[in-house]
XYZ file of C-alpha atoms in Angstrom:
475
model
C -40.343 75.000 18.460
C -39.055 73.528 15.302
C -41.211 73.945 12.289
C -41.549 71.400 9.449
C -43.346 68.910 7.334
C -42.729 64.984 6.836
C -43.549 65.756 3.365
C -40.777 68.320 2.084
C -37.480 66.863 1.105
C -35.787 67.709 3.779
C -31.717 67.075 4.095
C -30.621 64.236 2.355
C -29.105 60.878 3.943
C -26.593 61.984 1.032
C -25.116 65.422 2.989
C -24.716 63.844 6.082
C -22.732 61.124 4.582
C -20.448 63.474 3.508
C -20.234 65.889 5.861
C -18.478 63.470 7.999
C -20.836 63.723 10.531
C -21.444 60.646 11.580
C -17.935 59.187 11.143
C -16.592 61.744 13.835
C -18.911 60.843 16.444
C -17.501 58.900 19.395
C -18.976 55.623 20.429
C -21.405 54.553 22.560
C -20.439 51.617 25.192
C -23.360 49.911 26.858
C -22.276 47.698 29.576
C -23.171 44.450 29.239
C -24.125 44.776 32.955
C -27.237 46.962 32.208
C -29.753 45.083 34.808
C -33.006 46.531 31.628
C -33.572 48.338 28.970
C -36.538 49.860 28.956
C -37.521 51.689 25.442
C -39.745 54.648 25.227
C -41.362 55.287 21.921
C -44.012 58.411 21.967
C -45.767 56.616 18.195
C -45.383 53.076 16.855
C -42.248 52.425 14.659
C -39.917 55.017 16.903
C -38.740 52.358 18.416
C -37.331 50.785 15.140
C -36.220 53.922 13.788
C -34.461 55.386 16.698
C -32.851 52.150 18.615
C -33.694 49.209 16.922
C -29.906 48.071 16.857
C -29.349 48.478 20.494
C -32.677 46.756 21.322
C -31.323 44.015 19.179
C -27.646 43.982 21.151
C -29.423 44.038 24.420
C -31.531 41.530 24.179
C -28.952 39.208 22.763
C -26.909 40.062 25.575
C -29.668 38.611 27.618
C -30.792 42.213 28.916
C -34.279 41.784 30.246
C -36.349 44.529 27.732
C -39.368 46.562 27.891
C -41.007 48.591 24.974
C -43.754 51.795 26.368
C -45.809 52.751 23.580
C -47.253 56.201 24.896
C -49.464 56.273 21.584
C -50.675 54.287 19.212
C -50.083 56.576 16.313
C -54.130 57.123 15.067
C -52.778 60.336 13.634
C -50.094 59.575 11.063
C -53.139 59.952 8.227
C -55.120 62.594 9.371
C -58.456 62.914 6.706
C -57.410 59.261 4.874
C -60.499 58.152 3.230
C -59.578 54.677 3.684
C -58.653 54.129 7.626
C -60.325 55.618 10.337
C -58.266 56.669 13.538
C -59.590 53.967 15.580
C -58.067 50.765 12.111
C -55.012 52.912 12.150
C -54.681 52.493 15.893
C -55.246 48.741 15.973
C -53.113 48.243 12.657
C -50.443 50.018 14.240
C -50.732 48.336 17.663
C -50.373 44.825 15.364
C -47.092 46.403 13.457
C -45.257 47.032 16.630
C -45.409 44.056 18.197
C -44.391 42.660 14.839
C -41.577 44.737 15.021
C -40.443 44.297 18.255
C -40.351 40.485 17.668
C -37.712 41.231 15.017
C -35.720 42.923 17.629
C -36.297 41.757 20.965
C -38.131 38.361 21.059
C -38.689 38.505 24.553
C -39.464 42.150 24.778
C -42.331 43.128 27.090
C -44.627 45.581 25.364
C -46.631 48.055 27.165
C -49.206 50.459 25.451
C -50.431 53.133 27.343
C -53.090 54.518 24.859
C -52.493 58.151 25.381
C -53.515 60.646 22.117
C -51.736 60.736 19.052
C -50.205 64.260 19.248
C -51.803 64.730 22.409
C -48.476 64.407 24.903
C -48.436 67.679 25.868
C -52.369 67.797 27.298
C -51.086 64.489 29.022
C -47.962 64.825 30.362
C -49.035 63.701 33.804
C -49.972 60.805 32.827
C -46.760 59.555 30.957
C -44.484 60.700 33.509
C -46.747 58.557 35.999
C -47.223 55.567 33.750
C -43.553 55.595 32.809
C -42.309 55.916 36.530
C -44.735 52.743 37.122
C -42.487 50.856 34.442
C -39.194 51.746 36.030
C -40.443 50.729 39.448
C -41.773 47.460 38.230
C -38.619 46.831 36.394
C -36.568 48.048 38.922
C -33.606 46.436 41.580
C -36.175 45.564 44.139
C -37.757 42.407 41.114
C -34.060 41.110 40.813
C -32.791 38.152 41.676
C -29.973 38.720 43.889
C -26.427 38.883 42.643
C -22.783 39.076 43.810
C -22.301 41.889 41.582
C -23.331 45.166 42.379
C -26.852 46.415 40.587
C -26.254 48.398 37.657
C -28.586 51.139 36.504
C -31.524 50.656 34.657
C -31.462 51.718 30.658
C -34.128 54.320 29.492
C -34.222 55.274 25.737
C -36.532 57.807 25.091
C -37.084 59.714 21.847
C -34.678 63.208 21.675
C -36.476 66.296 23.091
C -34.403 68.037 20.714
C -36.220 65.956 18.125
C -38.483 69.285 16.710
C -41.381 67.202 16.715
C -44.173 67.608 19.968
C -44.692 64.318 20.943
C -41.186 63.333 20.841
C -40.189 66.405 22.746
C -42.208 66.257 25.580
C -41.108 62.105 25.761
C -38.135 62.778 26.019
C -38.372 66.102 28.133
C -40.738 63.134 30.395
C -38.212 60.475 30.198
C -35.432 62.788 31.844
C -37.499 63.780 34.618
C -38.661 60.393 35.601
C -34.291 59.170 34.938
C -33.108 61.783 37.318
C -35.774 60.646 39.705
C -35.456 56.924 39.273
C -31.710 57.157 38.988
C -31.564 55.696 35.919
C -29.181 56.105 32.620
C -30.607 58.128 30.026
C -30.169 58.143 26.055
C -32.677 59.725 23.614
C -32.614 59.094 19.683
C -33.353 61.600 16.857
C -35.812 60.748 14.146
C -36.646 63.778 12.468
C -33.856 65.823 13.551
C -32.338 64.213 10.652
C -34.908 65.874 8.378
C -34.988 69.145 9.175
C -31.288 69.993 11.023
C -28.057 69.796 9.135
C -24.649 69.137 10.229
C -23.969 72.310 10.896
C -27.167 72.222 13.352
C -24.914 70.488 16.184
C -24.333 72.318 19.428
C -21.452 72.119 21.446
C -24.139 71.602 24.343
C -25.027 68.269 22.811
C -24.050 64.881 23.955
C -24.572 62.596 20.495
C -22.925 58.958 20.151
C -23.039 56.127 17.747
C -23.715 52.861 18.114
C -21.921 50.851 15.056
C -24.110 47.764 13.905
C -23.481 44.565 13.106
C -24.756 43.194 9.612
C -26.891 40.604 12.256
C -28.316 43.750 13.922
C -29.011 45.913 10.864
C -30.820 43.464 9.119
C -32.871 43.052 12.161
C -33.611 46.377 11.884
C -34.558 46.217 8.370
C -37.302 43.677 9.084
C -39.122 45.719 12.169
C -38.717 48.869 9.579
C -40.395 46.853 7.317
C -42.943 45.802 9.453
C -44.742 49.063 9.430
C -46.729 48.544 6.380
C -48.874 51.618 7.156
C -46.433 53.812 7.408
C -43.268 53.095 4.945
C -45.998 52.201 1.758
C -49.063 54.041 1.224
C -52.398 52.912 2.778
C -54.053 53.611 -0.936
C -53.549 55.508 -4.174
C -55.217 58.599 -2.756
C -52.661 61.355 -1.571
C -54.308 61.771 1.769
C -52.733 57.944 2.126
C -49.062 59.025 1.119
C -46.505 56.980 3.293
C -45.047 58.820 6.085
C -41.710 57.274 6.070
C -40.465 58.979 3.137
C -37.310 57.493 1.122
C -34.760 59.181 2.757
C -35.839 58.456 6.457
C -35.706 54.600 4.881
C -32.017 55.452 3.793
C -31.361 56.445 7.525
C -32.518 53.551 8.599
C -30.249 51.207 6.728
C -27.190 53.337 8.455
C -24.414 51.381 9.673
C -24.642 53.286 13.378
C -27.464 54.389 15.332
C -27.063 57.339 17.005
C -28.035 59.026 20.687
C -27.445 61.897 22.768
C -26.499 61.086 26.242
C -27.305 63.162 29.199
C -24.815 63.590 31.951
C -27.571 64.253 34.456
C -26.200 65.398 37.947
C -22.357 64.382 37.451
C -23.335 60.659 36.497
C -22.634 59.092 32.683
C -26.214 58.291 31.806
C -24.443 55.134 29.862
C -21.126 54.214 31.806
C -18.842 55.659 29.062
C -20.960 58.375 27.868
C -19.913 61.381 30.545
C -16.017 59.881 30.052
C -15.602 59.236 26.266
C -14.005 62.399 25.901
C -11.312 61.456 28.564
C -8.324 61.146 26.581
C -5.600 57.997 27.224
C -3.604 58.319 30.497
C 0.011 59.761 28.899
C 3.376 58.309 30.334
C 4.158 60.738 32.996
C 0.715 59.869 34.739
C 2.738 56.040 35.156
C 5.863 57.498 35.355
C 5.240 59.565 38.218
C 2.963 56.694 39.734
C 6.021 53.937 40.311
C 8.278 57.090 40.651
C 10.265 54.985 44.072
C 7.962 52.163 44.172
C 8.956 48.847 42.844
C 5.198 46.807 43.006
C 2.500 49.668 43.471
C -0.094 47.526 43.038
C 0.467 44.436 45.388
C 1.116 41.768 42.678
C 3.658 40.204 44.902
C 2.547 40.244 48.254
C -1.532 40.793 48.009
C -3.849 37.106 48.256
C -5.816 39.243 46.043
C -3.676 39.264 42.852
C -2.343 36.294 43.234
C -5.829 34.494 43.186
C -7.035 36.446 39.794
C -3.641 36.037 38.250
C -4.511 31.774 39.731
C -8.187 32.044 37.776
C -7.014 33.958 34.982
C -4.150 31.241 34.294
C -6.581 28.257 35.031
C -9.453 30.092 32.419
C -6.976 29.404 29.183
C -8.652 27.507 27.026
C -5.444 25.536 25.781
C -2.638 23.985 27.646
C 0.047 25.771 25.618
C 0.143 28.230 22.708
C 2.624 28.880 20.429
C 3.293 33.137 20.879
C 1.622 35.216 23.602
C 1.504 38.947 24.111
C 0.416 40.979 27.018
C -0.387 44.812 26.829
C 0.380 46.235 30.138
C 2.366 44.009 31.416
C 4.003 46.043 34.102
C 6.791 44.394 36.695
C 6.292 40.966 34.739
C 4.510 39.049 37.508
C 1.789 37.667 35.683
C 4.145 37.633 32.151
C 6.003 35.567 34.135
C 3.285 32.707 34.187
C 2.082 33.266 30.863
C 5.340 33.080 29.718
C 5.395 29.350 31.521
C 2.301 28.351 29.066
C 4.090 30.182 26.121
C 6.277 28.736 23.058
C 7.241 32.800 22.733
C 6.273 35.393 25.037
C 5.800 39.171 24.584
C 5.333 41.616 27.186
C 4.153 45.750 26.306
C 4.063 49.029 28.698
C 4.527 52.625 27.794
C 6.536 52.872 30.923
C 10.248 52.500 32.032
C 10.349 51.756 35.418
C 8.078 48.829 35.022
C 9.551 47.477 32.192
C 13.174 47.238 34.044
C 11.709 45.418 36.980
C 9.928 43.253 34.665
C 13.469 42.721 32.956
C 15.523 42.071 35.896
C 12.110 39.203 37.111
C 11.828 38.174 33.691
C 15.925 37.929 32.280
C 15.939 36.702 28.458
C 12.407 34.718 28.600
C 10.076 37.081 27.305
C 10.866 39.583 24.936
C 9.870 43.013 26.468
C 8.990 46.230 24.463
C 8.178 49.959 24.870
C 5.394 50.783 23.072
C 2.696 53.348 22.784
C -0.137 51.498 22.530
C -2.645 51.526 20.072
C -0.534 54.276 18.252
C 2.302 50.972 18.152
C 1.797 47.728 18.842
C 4.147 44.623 18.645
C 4.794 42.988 15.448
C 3.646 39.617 14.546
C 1.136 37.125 14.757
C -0.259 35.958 18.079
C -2.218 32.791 19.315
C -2.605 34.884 23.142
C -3.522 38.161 23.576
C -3.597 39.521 26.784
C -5.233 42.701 27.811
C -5.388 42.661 31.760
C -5.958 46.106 34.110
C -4.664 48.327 31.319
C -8.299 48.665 29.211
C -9.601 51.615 31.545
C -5.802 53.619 30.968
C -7.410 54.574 27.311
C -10.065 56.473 26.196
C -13.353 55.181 24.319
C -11.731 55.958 21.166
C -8.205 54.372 21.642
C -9.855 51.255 23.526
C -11.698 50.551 20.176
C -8.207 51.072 18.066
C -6.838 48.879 20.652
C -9.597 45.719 20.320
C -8.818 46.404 16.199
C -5.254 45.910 16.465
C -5.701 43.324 18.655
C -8.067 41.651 16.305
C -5.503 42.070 13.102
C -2.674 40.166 15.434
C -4.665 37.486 16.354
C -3.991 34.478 14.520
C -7.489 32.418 13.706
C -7.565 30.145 16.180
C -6.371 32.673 18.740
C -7.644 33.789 22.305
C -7.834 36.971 23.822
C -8.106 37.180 27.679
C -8.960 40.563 29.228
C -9.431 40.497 32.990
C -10.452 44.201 35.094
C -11.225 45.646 38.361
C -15.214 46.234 38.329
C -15.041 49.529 40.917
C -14.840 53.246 39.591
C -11.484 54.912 39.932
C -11.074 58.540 39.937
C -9.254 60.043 37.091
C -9.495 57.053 34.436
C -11.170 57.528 31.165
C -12.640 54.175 31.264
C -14.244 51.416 33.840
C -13.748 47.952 33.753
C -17.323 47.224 32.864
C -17.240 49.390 29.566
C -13.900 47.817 28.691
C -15.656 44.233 28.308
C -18.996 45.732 27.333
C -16.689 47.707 24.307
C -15.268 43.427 23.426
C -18.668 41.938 23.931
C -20.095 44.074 21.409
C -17.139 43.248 18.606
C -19.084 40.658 15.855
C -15.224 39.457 15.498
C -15.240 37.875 18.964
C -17.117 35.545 20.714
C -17.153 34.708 24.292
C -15.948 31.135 25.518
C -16.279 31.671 29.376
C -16.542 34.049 31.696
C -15.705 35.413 35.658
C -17.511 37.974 37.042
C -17.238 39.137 41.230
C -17.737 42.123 42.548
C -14.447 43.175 42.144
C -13.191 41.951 38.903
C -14.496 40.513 35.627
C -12.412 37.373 32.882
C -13.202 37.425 29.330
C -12.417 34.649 27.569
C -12.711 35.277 24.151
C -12.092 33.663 20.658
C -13.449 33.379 17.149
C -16.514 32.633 16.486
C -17.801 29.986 17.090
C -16.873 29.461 20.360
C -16.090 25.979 21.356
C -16.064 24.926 24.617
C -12.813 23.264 25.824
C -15.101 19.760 26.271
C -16.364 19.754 23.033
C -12.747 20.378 21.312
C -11.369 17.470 23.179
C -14.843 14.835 22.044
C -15.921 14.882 25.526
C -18.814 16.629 24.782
């Protein structure tokens, strides 16, 4: 067991800036799908500290959200002569749900009471309070949907953390996951104070969430909230703060970041187990239309033809001046885009597809071979395009892929990303993390939506988002 006190300096938010550290961690994609997020703090303000930002995403996303307090932190001033443990219990207890209400409006708190450094002695009784939450929370108290259930969310504090409580949480929180079935993340608080870069093990799973300004400054507030434990309760030194200056300079990072479990085969967040999947290379397509001329159906299946009919009748816009489609394959759907098109641009990193798309397509649309996000087309485009090719790239090239997206798109642009919901073997990605990856972008807002069983739409623009009544006065 780690050994180390709040009080010593500790390593500064300074070295970990420039080690690099954070910048080389790989994302985290939460799927906007996530049925609840259910937040495990072992002492009030955890929750702000350690996942404040994703809190604030989810519950924006609409994400239903519950907060477990398993203390109530009496023993963050241990001998003050000012606060007893029972005022430091209730003026915590009054801080969270301040905080959370910075976060997650609509949160659902639950205290369970349990001692202030005490988790050990009563690790029963979390794992059986915190099973109760997941059960309540759980598929059987949601309404029913077309789409099929996602997993339940639990963020727990990182058993890895070095300090007791927050150890056995989290060790607690992974039990009751693996038997619930549910994803798993945990979030380091005073890792950061005692580790150092050069702490990291390759056995480690860690991840970063990237803020928005919105969702920082959220975070800023709940941090702030904690009166008790960022300022001190009174001059004496036995009332020092706890959250020392450089655990406030974490806080104001521009990621959050969490080490994801891959419990049992299964990505405890959808992308987690797969980010390190790299992009599908050329021969993988080459040798898949190797003597097939339309591998996937697109001209004779009722299925394509009637997502290719909704994607087509979910443009916002009768006509747009340039459009560009990433993936376009034989041309069949480039071929009615091109219809709705002043100029029309169609992208694969293949061959074969590309000539059947020429000999479909003639002179109409101007057809390139490009290895996407490494290239991408030149120009400025009012219709971007990204249908069944998001999953072909890993976490890292999908987000390269949204930014150069983002840089062609003209201001009053649209980007339309349409993919099959159901896992497939062998691809870095699924169609859930590729729109959960564009919901989270601040630089795109979403105008309408599809979602089935099979497939999801994305219609997204600018913000704001105006719907197509309002534009044209009818609304």
């Amino acid at each position: 067991m780690v050994r180390f006190d709040h009080r010593d300096a500790g390593t500064s938010e300074a070295a970990w800036r420039a080690s690099g550290f954070l910048d080389r961690l790989p994302p985290l994609v939460v799927s906007a799908a996530t049925p609840h997020l259910v937040v495990l703090a072992a002492h009030p303000d955890d929750e702000a500290l350690g996942a404040a930002g994703l809190l604030v995403r989810s519950s924006r996303r609409g994400t239903p959200v519950t907060v477990v307090v398993a203390t109530d932190g009496e023993g963050s001033h241990p001998g003050s002569p000012t606060h007893s443990p029972a005022d430091l219990a209730a003026r915590r207890r009054l801080e969270l749900v301040e905080a959370v209400a910075c976060l997650a409006p609509d949160a659902d708190v639950r205290f369970l009471g349990l001692p202030d450094g005490g988790l050990r002695e009563h690790r029963a009784a979390l794992h059986q309070e915190l099973s109760k939450v997941l059960v309540s929370v759980g598929p059987s108290d949601r309404a029913p949907t077309v789409a099929p259930p996602g997993r339940l969310l639990l963020c727990a504090p990182w058993r890895g953390d070095g300090h007791r409580d927050h150890r056995i949480a989290g060790e607690v929180a992974a039990a009751v996951a693996a038997e619930q079935d549910a994803q798993l993340v945990q979030y380091p608080i005073w890792w950061w104070h005692w580790a150092s870069p050069d702490d990291v093990s390759d056995q480690v799973t860690m991840r970063r969430l990237t803020l928005t300004p919105d969702e920082r400054a959220a975070k800023s507030r709940a941090v702030s909230a904690y009166r008790s434990q960022v300022s001190p309760l009174s001059p004496d030194p036995r009332d020092a703060a706890v959250v020392g200056p450089e655990m406030l300079l974490r806080a104001e990072r521009e990621v959050e970041v969490f080490v994801a479990d891959e419990p049992r085969g299964a990505a405890p967040v959808q992308a987690a187990a797969r980010t390190t999947a790299e992009t599908l290379p050329v021969a993988f397509f080459d040798d898949f239309y190797r003597g097939r001329s339309d591998p996937w159906g697109f001209e004779t299946r009722w299925y394509e033809r009637r997502k290719r009919d909704l994607t087509l009748a979910a443009l916002p816009r009768p006509r747009f001046r340039a459009g560009v489609e990433i993936g376009c394959s034989t041309g069949v759907l480039t071929a009615s885009l091109a219809a709705r098109c002043d100029r029309m641009t169609g992208v694969d990193l293949a061959q074969a597809p590309l000539d059947a798309a020429r000999r479909r397509l003639g002179q109409a649309v101007e057809l390139l071979r490009l290895e996407v996000p490494r290239e991408w087309p030149p120009g400025r485009f009012d219709l971007v395009v990204l249908s069944e090719v998001g999953y072909y790239f890993s976490a890292t090239d999908l987000e390269t892929v949204i930014d150069r997206a983002l840089e062609s798109m003209s201001d009053d642009g649209v980007l339309v990303a349409c993919h099959w919901r159901h896992p497939v073997a062998g691809y870095p990605l699924g169609g859930d993390e590729v729109h959960a990856a564009l919901a989270a972008r601040p630089g795109l807002a979403r105008l309408a939506r599809h979602l089935e069983q099979d497939f999801v739409l994305d219609v997204l623009v600018r913000p704001p988002a105006v719907s197509v009544a309002t534009a044209e006065g009818l609304a």
